Amino acid sequence: MINVTKTFLPPLDEYQAIVSRAWETGWITNRGVLVQELEAKLKTYLGVKHIIATTNGTLPIQIAIKALALKGEIITTPFSYVATTSSIVWEACTPVFVDIHPEYLTIDDTKIEAAITPNTSAILATHVFGNPCHIEAIEAIAKKHHLKVIYDAAHCFGVSYKGQSVFNFGDVSTCSFHATKVFHTGEGGTMITNNSKLHETLFHHHNFGHDGSEAFHGIGINAKMSELQAAMGLAVLPYFDEIIRNRKAIVDQYNEGLKETNLKMLKIRTHTDWNYCYFPVIFKTEAVLIKVKEALEAQKVFTRRYFYPSLDTLPYIDVSDNKCQVSRAIASTVLCLPLYVGLNEEAIQMIINTIKKNL
Ligand SMILES: *Cc1c(COP(=O)(O)O)cnc(C)c1O
C-alpha cells in the first residue's frame, strides 16, 4: 500500500538515546533541556532571530492573531489547509477571502487592495506547498494600509527565499511539525518573529501568560512542546538534508515522467530554494481527477485532494461570496501524489503509468 505520505522515522536507538535524557532528569515537559536544545539548533539551522517550539502548528496561528491584537477582518487565502481559516474564526475575526494566483496557488496580491475595508486588520497568507507568496507586494500593501502580516508557513521548513529562511518574513511566521510534514516532531510546530517585543508576547501567550511561577503578564494558553516531541525533532534534524535530497529525486522523476501530459504542475516562485514538500498535479477536469484517483486506488495507491474544498465554501463561511473562482476550480482539480523518503523508482513509475493511461 502506498499512501500520499509516510512519516520519516529516525533510527529507534537514536531517538531512545535522546529521549533517555528526559528519563534521567524525570522532566518531560515545561520547556526542559530538549525543547531548549531543539530551539537553539533550529535557530542556527534556519538562521532566524527568535523561535518558540509549540505543540502543534495551529495554536501558533491563533496565538499570533491574539498577540497582534487583531480585530475585525483578516484578508486570507481560500487555498490552504482548514487551520488557516478556522484559526481566524476561532479568534472571533472575520476571514475575507482573496482569490489565488492560478500558477503559484498563493494569494493573488493584485486582488488584495480591493478587499481592504476600514475593518481590515491583517493579511494571513499561506506559502502553500512551500511556495512563497509574493512577499514584496504583500509587504508594500501592508505598509501602505497599516496592516499586520502573518504567514502560515506550515509547509515551509527548509524553504529559503532570496537567500534566507522564508520564516524571516511577515510580523510572524508559523510552521507545523506534524508527522506528515517534511520536518516533524510527531505533533508540533513553531512560531518565528524578528521583533523582540512581539517575541516576548508570543512566548508568554504560549505558556499561560506566566511571569515566573506565581505572577502573570496577561492571558495565555498552553501551546508548549513536550520533551518527547523535542526528542523526535532532535533525532530527525540530522537527517533533514538527506530527506530533502531524497524527495527532490522523487519530484524529478515525476516531472520527467509526466512532462508530456496535459497536467499542470506547481510553478515555484523565482529566488526560492524549495523543500519538495508536496507534489500537486492539476487535472483538466474534476471527472478526470476522480478517474485517475480511483485507478490509483485500484493499485493500492492513495492520493489526497490537498486542498479540497476551497476554504471559502466551508460550512461556517458565507458561501454566497463567490469571488474566489480560481481557488474553487483549482481545489476541485488538484491531487497530491505520494511523496516520501523511501518511495522507490518502480512505484513512482507505476504511478506515472497509471496516471498517463487514465488521462
Ligand atoms: C498542517 C497545517 C497546519 C496545521 O498544523 P498542525 O501541526 O497539524 O496543527 C496549518 N496550516 C497548514 C497550511 C497546514 O498544512
Short mmCIF file of C-alpha atoms and ligand atoms in Angstrom, two decimals:
data_model
loop_
_atom_site.label_atom_id
_atom_site.label_comp_id
_atom_site.label_asym_id
_atom_site.label_seq_id
_atom_site.Cartn_x
_atom_site.Cartn_y
_atom_site.Cartn_z
CA MET A 1 0.00 0.00 0.00
CA ILE A 2 1.29 3.45 -0.93
CA ASN A 3 -0.07 6.47 0.90
CA VAL A 4 0.29 10.10 -0.07
CA THR A 5 2.91 10.39 2.65
CA LYS A 6 4.80 8.30 5.16
CA THR A 7 6.38 9.69 8.28
CA PHE A 8 10.17 9.72 8.32
CA LEU A 9 11.19 7.81 11.44
CA PRO A 10 14.78 8.16 12.62
CA PRO A 11 16.62 5.02 13.82
CA LEU A 12 14.88 3.97 17.04
CA ASP A 13 18.13 3.74 19.04
CA GLU A 14 18.94 7.34 18.15
CA TYR A 15 15.54 8.52 19.36
CA GLN A 16 15.93 6.43 22.51
CA ALA A 17 19.37 7.85 23.27
CA ILE A 18 17.96 11.38 23.13
CA VAL A 19 14.71 10.68 24.96
CA SER A 20 16.61 8.83 27.72
CA ARG A 21 17.93 12.23 28.80
CA ALA A 22 14.37 13.09 29.84
CA TRP A 23 14.26 9.88 31.89
CA GLU A 24 17.47 10.87 33.65
CA THR A 25 16.05 14.20 34.74
CA GLY A 26 12.48 12.94 35.18
CA TRP A 27 11.40 16.11 33.37
CA ILE A 28 9.23 15.53 30.31
CA THR A 29 7.59 18.89 29.66
CA ASN A 30 7.57 22.58 30.69
CA ARG A 31 10.43 23.63 28.46
CA GLY A 32 13.07 21.19 29.57
CA VAL A 33 16.56 20.80 28.15
CA LEU A 34 15.42 19.02 24.98
CA VAL A 35 12.96 21.74 23.92
CA GLN A 36 15.61 24.36 24.60
CA GLU A 37 18.21 22.41 22.65
CA LEU A 38 15.83 21.94 19.72
CA GLU A 39 15.01 25.67 19.66
CA ALA A 40 18.73 26.56 19.73
CA LYS A 41 19.53 24.12 16.91
CA LEU A 42 16.60 25.28 14.78
CA LYS A 43 17.56 28.92 15.27
CA THR A 44 21.02 28.21 13.88
CA TYR A 45 19.88 25.80 11.20
CA LEU A 46 17.21 28.16 9.87
CA GLY A 47 19.03 31.44 10.53
CA VAL A 48 16.16 33.11 12.40
CA LYS A 49 16.29 35.51 15.34
CA HIS A 50 13.61 34.08 17.66
CA ILE A 51 11.86 30.76 17.63
CA ILE A 52 9.34 29.19 20.00
CA ALA A 53 8.64 25.46 19.80
CA THR A 54 4.94 24.64 20.17
CA THR A 55 2.81 21.56 20.49
CA ASN A 56 1.31 21.86 17.00
CA GLY A 57 1.16 24.23 14.03
CA THR A 58 -2.35 25.59 14.61
CA LEU A 59 -2.00 27.20 18.04
CA PRO A 60 0.81 29.45 16.73
CA ILE A 61 -1.61 30.94 14.19
CA GLN A 62 -4.18 31.60 16.90
CA ILE A 63 -1.54 32.98 19.27
CA ALA A 64 -0.17 35.27 16.54
CA ILE A 65 -3.67 36.67 15.94
CA LYS A 66 -4.04 37.22 19.70
CA ALA A 67 -0.55 38.70 20.17
CA LEU A 68 -1.07 41.19 17.35
CA ALA A 69 -4.47 42.08 18.88
CA LEU A 70 -6.18 41.61 15.53
CA LYS A 71 -9.83 42.56 15.26
CA GLY A 72 -12.43 42.66 12.52
CA GLU A 73 -11.48 41.41 9.09
CA ILE A 74 -8.41 39.41 8.15
CA ILE A 75 -7.62 39.02 4.47
CA THR A 76 -6.69 35.42 3.74
CA THR A 77 -6.31 32.72 1.13
CA PRO A 78 -9.04 30.19 0.34
CA PHE A 79 -6.46 27.63 -0.81
CA SER A 80 -4.79 26.17 2.27
CA TYR A 81 -5.41 23.65 4.99
CA VAL A 82 -8.53 24.38 7.06
CA ALA A 83 -6.44 25.53 10.06
CA THR A 84 -5.66 28.83 8.33
CA THR A 85 -9.34 29.79 8.18
CA SER A 86 -10.53 28.09 11.37
CA SER A 87 -7.89 29.96 13.42
CA ILE A 88 -9.27 33.29 12.21
CA VAL A 89 -12.85 32.33 13.04
CA TRP A 90 -11.80 30.78 16.38
CA GLU A 91 -10.20 34.10 17.33
CA ALA A 92 -13.50 35.88 16.58
CA CYS A 93 -12.24 37.63 13.47
CA THR A 94 -13.82 37.50 10.01
CA PRO A 95 -11.93 35.88 7.15
CA VAL A 96 -12.11 37.86 3.91
CA PHE A 97 -11.04 35.60 1.07
CA VAL A 98 -8.96 36.86 -1.82
CA ASP A 99 -8.54 34.55 -4.79
CA ILE A 100 -5.28 32.79 -5.62
CA HIS A 101 -2.83 33.02 -8.49
CA PRO A 102 -3.61 30.17 -10.95
CA GLU A 103 0.02 29.01 -11.22
CA TYR A 104 1.69 29.85 -7.91
CA LEU A 105 -1.50 28.90 -5.99
CA THR A 106 -0.70 31.53 -3.33
CA ILE A 107 -2.93 34.53 -2.61
CA ASP A 108 -3.21 36.84 -5.65
CA ASP A 109 -1.57 40.00 -4.33
CA THR A 110 -3.04 42.08 -7.18
CA LYS A 111 -6.51 41.47 -5.70
CA ILE A 112 -5.71 42.25 -2.06
CA GLU A 113 -6.17 46.03 -2.10
CA ALA A 114 -9.72 45.78 -3.44
CA ALA A 115 -10.63 43.66 -0.42
CA ILE A 116 -9.34 46.12 2.19
CA THR A 117 -12.01 47.96 4.23
CA PRO A 118 -11.76 50.20 7.33
CA ASN A 119 -12.24 47.00 9.36
CA THR A 120 -9.24 45.15 7.90
CA SER A 121 -6.53 44.48 10.47
CA ALA A 122 -4.21 41.98 8.81
CA ILE A 123 -3.27 39.66 5.99
CA LEU A 124 -2.91 35.97 6.85
CA ALA A 125 -1.48 34.20 3.82
CA THR A 126 -0.17 30.68 3.29
CA HIS A 127 3.04 29.82 1.45
CA VAL A 128 1.08 26.90 0.10
CA PHE A 129 3.02 23.71 -0.77
CA GLY A 130 6.11 25.59 0.43
CA ASN A 131 5.81 28.09 -2.44
CA PRO A 132 6.40 31.62 -1.12
CA CYS A 133 3.68 34.24 -1.56
CA HIS A 134 4.59 37.41 -3.46
CA ILE A 135 6.22 38.67 -0.27
CA GLU A 136 7.39 42.08 -1.55
CA ALA A 137 3.94 43.01 -2.85
CA ILE A 138 2.24 41.93 0.38
CA GLU A 139 4.79 43.87 2.43
CA ALA A 140 4.15 47.04 0.40
CA ILE A 141 0.36 46.74 0.72
CA ALA A 142 0.62 46.06 4.45
CA LYS A 143 2.83 49.08 4.95
CA LYS A 144 0.59 51.37 2.94
CA HIS A 145 -2.58 50.31 4.78
CA HIS A 146 -1.04 49.71 8.23
CA LEU A 147 -1.88 46.02 8.27
CA LYS A 148 -0.12 43.22 10.12
CA VAL A 149 1.12 40.18 8.19
CA ILE A 150 1.09 36.59 9.40
CA TYR A 151 2.39 33.82 7.18
CA ASP A 152 1.06 30.32 7.67
CA ALA A 153 4.35 28.69 6.68
CA ALA A 154 3.26 25.23 7.84
CA HIS A 155 4.81 23.63 4.73
CA CYS A 156 7.99 25.69 4.67
CA PHE A 157 10.59 24.03 6.87
CA GLY A 158 13.85 24.38 4.94
CA VAL A 159 12.48 26.79 2.31
CA SER A 160 14.65 29.81 1.53
CA TYR A 161 13.56 32.88 -0.35
CA LYS A 162 16.21 35.27 -1.70
CA GLY A 163 18.91 33.54 0.31
CA GLN A 164 17.24 33.45 3.72
CA SER A 165 14.64 31.39 5.52
CA VAL A 166 11.15 32.26 4.33
CA PHE A 167 10.25 32.32 8.06
CA ASN A 168 12.01 35.68 8.29
CA PHE A 169 9.17 37.49 6.51
CA GLY A 170 5.96 38.96 7.90
CA ASP A 171 5.32 40.00 11.51
CA VAL A 172 5.02 36.34 12.47
CA SER A 173 5.58 33.11 10.56
CA THR A 174 4.22 29.82 11.83
CA CYS A 175 5.20 26.26 10.93
CA SER A 176 3.83 22.79 11.59
CA PHE A 177 5.96 19.86 12.71
CA HIS A 178 3.11 17.38 12.27
CA ALA A 179 4.11 13.81 11.36
CA THR A 180 3.01 14.42 7.74
CA LYS A 181 5.25 17.46 7.27
CA VAL A 182 8.82 17.40 5.86
CA PHE A 183 10.34 18.01 9.29
CA HIS A 184 8.39 16.71 12.25
CA THR A 185 8.19 16.11 15.97
CA GLY A 186 5.17 13.78 15.77
CA GLU A 187 2.83 16.63 16.62
CA GLY A 188 4.48 20.01 16.90
CA GLY A 189 5.11 23.40 15.41
CA THR A 190 6.79 26.73 15.86
CA MET A 191 6.33 30.48 15.64
CA ILE A 192 9.01 32.85 14.42
CA THR A 193 9.35 36.61 14.57
CA ASN A 194 12.21 39.07 14.19
CA ASN A 195 10.54 41.54 16.54
CA SER A 196 11.89 41.04 20.08
CA LYS A 197 8.93 42.68 21.81
CA LEU A 198 6.44 40.62 19.83
CA HIS A 199 8.52 37.53 20.58
CA GLU A 200 8.07 38.18 24.31
CA THR A 201 4.31 38.42 23.91
CA LEU A 202 4.18 35.22 21.83
CA PHE A 203 6.31 33.48 24.42
CA HIS A 204 4.05 34.49 27.33
CA HIS A 205 0.95 33.57 25.36
CA HIS A 206 2.20 30.04 24.68
CA ASN A 207 2.69 29.33 28.40
CA PHE A 208 -0.50 30.55 30.15
CA GLY A 209 0.89 34.09 30.43
CA HIS A 210 3.22 33.00 33.24
CA ASP A 211 5.72 35.50 34.63
CA GLY A 212 7.58 33.14 36.93
CA SER A 213 5.52 30.61 38.87
CA GLU A 214 3.30 33.00 40.81
CA ALA A 215 2.73 36.03 38.59
CA PHE A 216 1.19 36.61 35.18
CA HIS A 217 1.86 39.02 32.34
CA GLY A 218 -1.60 38.58 30.91
CA ILE A 219 -3.77 35.98 29.30
CA GLY A 220 -2.24 32.89 27.74
CA ILE A 221 -2.92 29.39 26.57
CA ASN A 222 -0.95 26.15 26.71
CA ALA A 223 0.93 25.55 23.47
CA LYS A 224 4.15 24.17 24.94
CA MET A 225 6.07 21.43 23.17
CA SER A 226 6.91 18.42 25.34
CA GLU A 227 10.34 16.85 25.78
CA LEU A 228 9.13 13.71 23.99
CA GLN A 229 8.25 15.77 20.92
CA ALA A 230 11.53 17.70 21.07
CA ALA A 231 13.47 14.42 21.26
CA MET A 232 11.85 13.37 17.97
CA GLY A 233 12.82 16.69 16.39
CA LEU A 234 16.41 16.34 17.59
CA ALA A 235 16.52 12.81 16.14
CA VAL A 236 15.06 13.86 12.76
CA LEU A 237 17.03 17.08 12.25
CA PRO A 238 20.40 15.44 11.38
CA TYR A 239 18.62 13.65 8.50
CA PHE A 240 16.88 16.70 7.11
CA ASP A 241 19.31 17.44 4.25
CA GLU A 242 19.13 13.79 3.21
CA ILE A 243 15.31 13.90 3.41
CA ILE A 244 15.29 16.86 1.01
CA ARG A 245 17.72 15.18 -1.44
CA ASN A 246 15.59 12.04 -1.41
CA ARG A 247 12.37 13.98 -2.02
CA LYS A 248 13.98 16.01 -4.81
CA ALA A 249 14.87 12.80 -6.68
CA ILE A 250 11.22 11.68 -6.49
CA VAL A 251 9.93 15.05 -7.69
CA ASP A 252 12.43 14.98 -10.57
CA GLN A 253 11.18 11.54 -11.61
CA TYR A 254 7.54 12.67 -11.50
CA ASN A 255 8.32 15.81 -13.50
CA GLU A 256 10.22 13.85 -16.12
CA GLY A 257 7.57 11.13 -16.38
CA LEU A 258 4.60 13.50 -16.56
CA LYS A 259 6.07 16.32 -18.64
CA GLU A 260 4.35 15.40 -21.90
CA THR A 261 0.85 15.28 -20.45
CA ASN A 262 -1.85 17.93 -20.08
CA LEU A 263 -1.30 18.04 -16.32
CA LYS A 264 -0.39 21.37 -14.76
CA MET A 265 2.35 21.42 -12.13
CA LEU A 266 3.02 23.92 -9.37
CA LYS A 267 5.06 26.91 -10.54
CA ILE A 268 7.69 27.69 -7.93
CA ARG A 269 8.42 31.39 -7.45
CA THR A 270 11.86 32.53 -8.59
CA HIS A 271 14.59 33.04 -5.94
CA THR A 272 13.16 30.10 -3.97
CA ASP A 273 15.07 27.12 -2.64
CA TRP A 274 12.15 24.75 -2.37
CA ASN A 275 11.76 21.82 0.04
CA TYR A 276 9.85 19.36 -2.21
CA CYS A 277 7.14 19.02 0.42
CA TYR A 278 4.23 18.09 -1.88
CA PHE A 279 3.73 17.08 -5.48
CA PRO A 280 0.41 18.56 -6.59
CA VAL A 281 -0.86 17.95 -10.13
CA ILE A 282 -3.80 19.83 -11.62
CA PHE A 283 -6.15 17.97 -13.97
CA LYS A 284 -8.21 19.38 -16.83
CA THR A 285 -11.47 18.44 -15.07
CA GLU A 286 -12.67 17.01 -11.77
CA ALA A 287 -14.01 13.97 -13.66
CA VAL A 288 -10.51 13.07 -14.87
CA LEU A 289 -9.15 13.61 -11.36
CA ILE A 290 -11.69 11.17 -9.92
CA LYS A 291 -10.98 8.63 -12.65
CA VAL A 292 -7.22 8.78 -12.01
CA LYS A 293 -7.66 8.71 -8.23
CA GLU A 294 -9.81 5.58 -8.49
CA ALA A 295 -7.41 3.91 -10.93
CA LEU A 296 -4.57 4.55 -8.46
CA GLU A 297 -6.66 3.21 -5.58
CA ALA A 298 -7.21 0.00 -7.54
CA GLN A 299 -3.40 -0.32 -7.42
CA LYS A 300 -3.42 0.46 -3.67
CA VAL A 301 -2.04 3.95 -4.21
CA PHE A 302 -3.79 6.53 -2.04
CA THR A 303 -3.51 10.14 -3.13
CA ARG A 304 -5.08 13.10 -1.33
CA ARG A 305 -7.09 16.03 -2.57
CA TYR A 306 -4.90 18.71 -0.98
CA PHE A 307 -6.53 21.19 -0.67
CA TYR A 308 -10.19 20.45 -1.11
CA PRO A 309 -12.64 22.05 -0.59
CA SER A 310 -11.78 25.67 -1.25
CA LEU A 311 -11.97 27.28 2.21
CA ASP A 312 -14.43 29.96 1.09
CA THR A 313 -17.00 27.15 0.89
CA LEU A 314 -16.63 25.86 4.48
CA PRO A 315 -19.93 25.34 6.33
CA TYR A 316 -19.24 28.22 8.73
CA ILE A 317 -18.39 30.67 5.94
CA ASP A 318 -20.81 32.82 3.97
CA VAL A 319 -20.59 30.91 0.67
CA SER A 320 -22.65 33.43 -1.26
CA ASP A 321 -19.47 35.41 -1.79
CA ASN A 322 -18.18 33.61 -4.86
CA LYS A 323 -15.25 35.80 -5.82
CA CYS A 324 -12.68 33.01 -5.47
CA GLN A 325 -13.35 31.17 -8.72
CA VAL A 326 -9.71 30.29 -9.33
CA SER A 327 -9.39 28.70 -5.91
CA ARG A 328 -12.64 26.77 -6.32
CA ALA A 329 -11.52 25.50 -9.74
CA ILE A 330 -8.05 24.51 -8.52
CA ALA A 331 -9.38 22.89 -5.34
CA SER A 332 -11.65 20.65 -7.38
CA THR A 333 -8.94 19.57 -9.84
CA VAL A 334 -5.78 19.24 -7.73
CA LEU A 335 -4.38 15.99 -6.40
CA CYS A 336 -1.21 15.40 -4.39
CA LEU A 337 0.79 12.37 -5.46
CA PRO A 338 2.66 10.13 -3.00
CA LEU A 339 5.94 11.69 -1.92
CA TYR A 340 8.07 10.41 0.94
CA VAL A 341 11.50 9.12 1.78
CA GLY A 342 11.74 5.50 0.66
CA LEU A 343 9.20 5.66 -2.17
CA ASN A 344 11.07 3.65 -4.81
CA GLU A 345 11.56 4.26 -8.52
CA GLU A 346 9.40 1.32 -9.65
CA ALA A 347 6.47 2.53 -7.54
CA ILE A 348 6.81 6.04 -8.93
CA GLN A 349 6.95 4.67 -12.48
CA MET A 350 3.81 2.60 -11.83
CA ILE A 351 2.03 5.74 -10.54
CA ILE A 352 3.15 7.71 -13.62
CA ASN A 353 1.96 4.94 -15.97
CA THR A 354 -1.40 4.64 -14.23
CA ILE A 355 -1.97 8.39 -14.46
CA LYS A 356 -1.00 8.54 -18.14
CA LYS A 357 -3.29 5.64 -19.01
CA ASN A 358 -6.27 7.40 -17.46
CA LEU A 359 -5.85 10.98 -18.65
C1 LIG B 1 -0.57 21.13 8.70
C2 LIG B 1 -1.07 22.53 8.52
C3 LIG B 1 -1.47 23.34 9.60
C4 LIG B 1 -1.71 22.80 10.98
O1 LIG B 1 -0.65 22.23 11.57
P1 LIG B 1 -0.86 21.19 12.77
O2 LIG B 1 0.54 20.98 13.24
O3 LIG B 1 -1.47 19.96 12.20
O4 LIG B 1 -1.71 21.85 13.80
C5 LIG B 1 -1.76 24.68 9.37
N1 LIG B 1 -1.73 25.19 8.14
C6 LIG B 1 -1.39 24.45 7.07
C7 LIG B 1 -1.34 25.11 5.73
C8 LIG B 1 -1.08 23.09 7.22
O5 LIG B 1 -0.81 22.34 6.14
#
